[in-house]
Amino acid sequence: MMAFLKRFLPRGLYWRAALILIVPIVTIQLVVSTEFIQRHYERVTQQLTSGVALELAFLMREIDAAATPEAALAAARPLAEALQITLTLPAGADAPVEDRIGVLDLSGRALVDTLRDGVPGLVAVDVTGEGRVVNLRLDSAVGPVQVQMERRRMSATNPHQLLVLMIFTSLLMTAVAFLFLRNQLRPITRLARAAEDFGKGRMAPYRPRGALEVRAAGRAFLDMRERIERQIEQRTLMLSGVSHDLRTPLTRLRLGLALLPEDPEVAALQADVAQMERMVEEFLAFVRGDAMEGTEPTDAVALVRAVADRAGAVLTEIRGEPAPVEIRPQAVTRAVENLVSNARRYGSRVEISLWFREGSLWITVEDDGPGIPPEKRDEALRPFTRLDASRDPNKGGGVGLGLSIASDIALSHGGTLRLGQSARLGGLKADLTLAR
């Protein structure tokens, strides 16, 4: 039952809080309205109508005591005028023959029932007349009698005014509560937006506001963001020093090998040095990531086309409406180059496609290589993981960081990297998703 109801409940905090606010108010209004109308108005109507019923009963006794209609009319008319009752004897053509009660008449049924209990000879009551006039037909000893009187003598006047006032007050107070609710939820929304931007690598300005608990959460977020930035900066500075320290001996080794006579052993050592340099560069690229680069509006089509031209890939398809995307261009370039390089290493044909979707950008790289088995795709995204046994080990490989770097860059842009099977080329399909 709860699972069924959750499908219809709002998911946002604002509308959930509004629902918590509105449901009790509406419930209270319905309960109060029902109880007040059914009990208070019906009782008031019964009390007032009981008095009128006594007057009509007395009037009918005077009519029944007369011998002729003329004598009855002469005896009852002064009493009727004193009681503000219009008496017609015999009854006119407009006298009702059955009870008539309006659909929205809140007290009409109580009025008719009270009159029938207290007035002998009552035939029909019409409470739908114009000008709030109640029209009655009664049987007497001298013939049918028509009685007309104002409705205000038997029920409270304008009962709808209470409903109108109650509804207006409820709407007004609900609107005021909405304003206060929005002011209380706005800091939470800003905190969520700042956290989302930070997850995408954007440093959005944020200052804690709102209630004490929200301010505490905002200050905790700022402290966390500052610690993460400080750790990234320290890591980057440390790796810059390591990079400098490692490149210096590698450069000396390269120069020393260049002075030696050429032979197979020297060529093997030079290849080892080149591989060491490539490994150092991949290590630094993985740890450095895109921490030192800011986001900027970028032409994703031109970026991907430039990578495809340099790597010998083909940009085959552009779906959606191309528009500048707020990304880190160097980081995304590095991610696409890693994917294309990985595809070129294990396949002969590489195709790239772009898809500008609502709120995201999809960059898909496909090849015609052997692909990656489904059970090993998650493992392939882990750092320092090489799946050479499932690919072609004779074509060389890196240190297992290309896909990891691309995945980290996608995560820093609020997206993800998913691996699959290319339906068109039969090899690996890499979907790099970036939030727009």
PDB file of N, CA, C and O in Angstrom, residues 189-202 204 206 221 224-225:
ATOM      1  N   THR A 189      17.861  24.588  -0.587  1.00  0.00           N
ATOM      2  CA  THR A 189      18.018  24.467  -2.039  1.00  0.00           C
ATOM      3  C   THR A 189      19.358  25.039  -2.497  1.00  0.00           C
ATOM      4  O   THR A 189      20.034  24.454  -3.356  1.00  0.00           O
ATOM      5  N   ARG A 190      19.756  26.178  -1.923  1.00  0.00           N
ATOM      6  CA  ARG A 190      21.048  26.763  -2.295  1.00  0.00           C
ATOM      7  C   ARG A 190      22.200  25.865  -1.873  1.00  0.00           C
ATOM      8  O   ARG A 190      23.198  25.731  -2.604  1.00  0.00           O
ATOM      9  N   LEU A 191      22.079  25.253  -0.694  1.00  0.00           N
ATOM     10  CA  LEU A 191      23.131  24.334  -0.250  1.00  0.00           C
ATOM     11  C   LEU A 191      23.225  23.137  -1.192  1.00  0.00           C
ATOM     12  O   LEU A 191      24.327  22.703  -1.560  1.00  0.00           O
ATOM     13  N   ALA A 192      22.077  22.585  -1.590  1.00  0.00           N
ATOM     14  CA  ALA A 192      22.085  21.453  -2.522  1.00  0.00           C
ATOM     15  C   ALA A 192      22.685  21.855  -3.866  1.00  0.00           C
ATOM     16  O   ALA A 192      23.446  21.088  -4.477  1.00  0.00           O
ATOM     17  N   ARG A 193      22.367  23.072  -4.332  1.00  0.00           N
ATOM     18  CA  ARG A 193      22.915  23.527  -5.617  1.00  0.00           C
ATOM     19  C   ARG A 193      24.432  23.731  -5.521  1.00  0.00           C
ATOM     20  O   ARG A 193      25.179  23.386  -6.451  1.00  0.00           O
ATOM     21  N   ALA A 194      24.895  24.284  -4.383  1.00  0.00           N
ATOM     22  CA  ALA A 194      26.333  24.477  -4.217  1.00  0.00           C
ATOM     23  C   ALA A 194      27.061  23.135  -4.162  1.00  0.00           C
ATOM     24  O   ALA A 194      28.145  22.973  -4.741  1.00  0.00           O
ATOM     25  N   ALA A 195      26.471  22.145  -3.465  1.00  0.00           N
ATOM     26  CA  ALA A 195      27.085  20.816  -3.408  1.00  0.00           C
ATOM     27  C   ALA A 195      27.095  20.153  -4.782  1.00  0.00           C
ATOM     28  O   ALA A 195      28.072  19.497  -5.161  1.00  0.00           O
ATOM     29  N   GLU A 196      26.015  20.336  -5.536  1.00  0.00           N
ATOM     30  CA  GLU A 196      25.963  19.759  -6.884  1.00  0.00           C
ATOM     31  C   GLU A 196      27.001  20.403  -7.794  1.00  0.00           C
ATOM     32  O   GLU A 196      27.680  19.712  -8.562  1.00  0.00           O
ATOM     33  N   ASP A 197      27.135  21.738  -7.716  1.00  0.00           N
ATOM     34  CA  ASP A 197      28.150  22.417  -8.528  1.00  0.00           C
ATOM     35  C   ASP A 197      29.555  21.973  -8.145  1.00  0.00           C
ATOM     36  O   ASP A 197      30.421  21.797  -9.009  1.00  0.00           O
ATOM     37  N   PHE A 198      29.784  21.787  -6.841  1.00  0.00           N
ATOM     38  CA  PHE A 198      31.109  21.341  -6.416  1.00  0.00           C
ATOM     39  C   PHE A 198      31.385  19.933  -6.918  1.00  0.00           C
ATOM     40  O   PHE A 198      32.519  19.596  -7.268  1.00  0.00           O
ATOM     41  N   GLY A 199      30.341  19.092  -6.945  1.00  0.00           N
ATOM     42  CA  GLY A 199      30.512  17.754  -7.496  1.00  0.00           C
ATOM     43  C   GLY A 199      30.844  17.766  -8.974  1.00  0.00           C
ATOM     44  O   GLY A 199      31.486  16.844  -9.477  1.00  0.00           O
ATOM     45  N   LYS A 200      30.407  18.829  -9.669  1.00  0.00           N
ATOM     46  CA  LYS A 200      30.725  18.975 -11.090  1.00  0.00           C
ATOM     47  C   LYS A 200      31.992  19.774 -11.325  1.00  0.00           C
ATOM     48  O   LYS A 200      32.326  20.087 -12.473  1.00  0.00           O
ATOM     49  N   GLY A 201      32.670  20.138 -10.227  1.00  0.00           N
ATOM     50  CA  GLY A 201      33.916  20.875 -10.359  1.00  0.00           C
ATOM     51  C   GLY A 201      33.758  22.374 -10.473  1.00  0.00           C
ATOM     52  O   GLY A 201      34.719  23.072 -10.813  1.00  0.00           O
ATOM     53  N   ARG A 202      32.574  22.897 -10.166  1.00  0.00           N
ATOM     54  CA  ARG A 202      32.348  24.335 -10.258  1.00  0.00           C
ATOM     55  C   ARG A 202      32.329  24.933  -8.860  1.00  0.00           C
ATOM     56  O   ARG A 202      31.650  24.433  -7.973  1.00  0.00           O
ATOM     57  N   ALA A 204      30.883  27.401  -7.020  1.00  0.00           N
ATOM     58  CA  ALA A 204      29.800  28.382  -6.928  1.00  0.00           C
ATOM     59  C   ALA A 204      29.882  29.105  -5.592  1.00  0.00           C
ATOM     60  O   ALA A 204      30.163  28.489  -4.553  1.00  0.00           O
ATOM     61  N   TYR A 206      28.811  30.527  -2.116  1.00  0.00           N
ATOM     62  CA  TYR A 206      27.783  30.075  -1.182  1.00  0.00           C
ATOM     63  C   TYR A 206      28.061  30.650   0.202  1.00  0.00           C
ATOM     64  O   TYR A 206      29.214  30.678   0.652  1.00  0.00           O
ATOM     65  N   PHE A 221      29.633  22.016   5.076  1.00  0.00           N
ATOM     66  CA  PHE A 221      29.926  21.850   3.653  1.00  0.00           C
ATOM     67  C   PHE A 221      31.096  22.726   3.230  1.00  0.00           C
ATOM     68  O   PHE A 221      31.991  22.275   2.492  1.00  0.00           O
ATOM     69  N   MET A 224      34.271  21.205   4.516  1.00  0.00           N
ATOM     70  CA  MET A 224      34.629  20.031   3.725  1.00  0.00           C
ATOM     71  C   MET A 224      35.200  20.441   2.373  1.00  0.00           C
ATOM     72  O   MET A 224      36.210  19.884   1.916  1.00  0.00           O
ATOM     73  N   ARG A 225      34.552  21.418   1.730  1.00  0.00           N
ATOM     74  CA  ARG A 225      35.039  21.863   0.425  1.00  0.00           C
ATOM     75  C   ARG A 225      36.423  22.466   0.528  1.00  0.00           C
ATOM     76  O   ARG A 225      37.298  22.229  -0.326  1.00  0.00           O
TER      77      ARG A 225
END
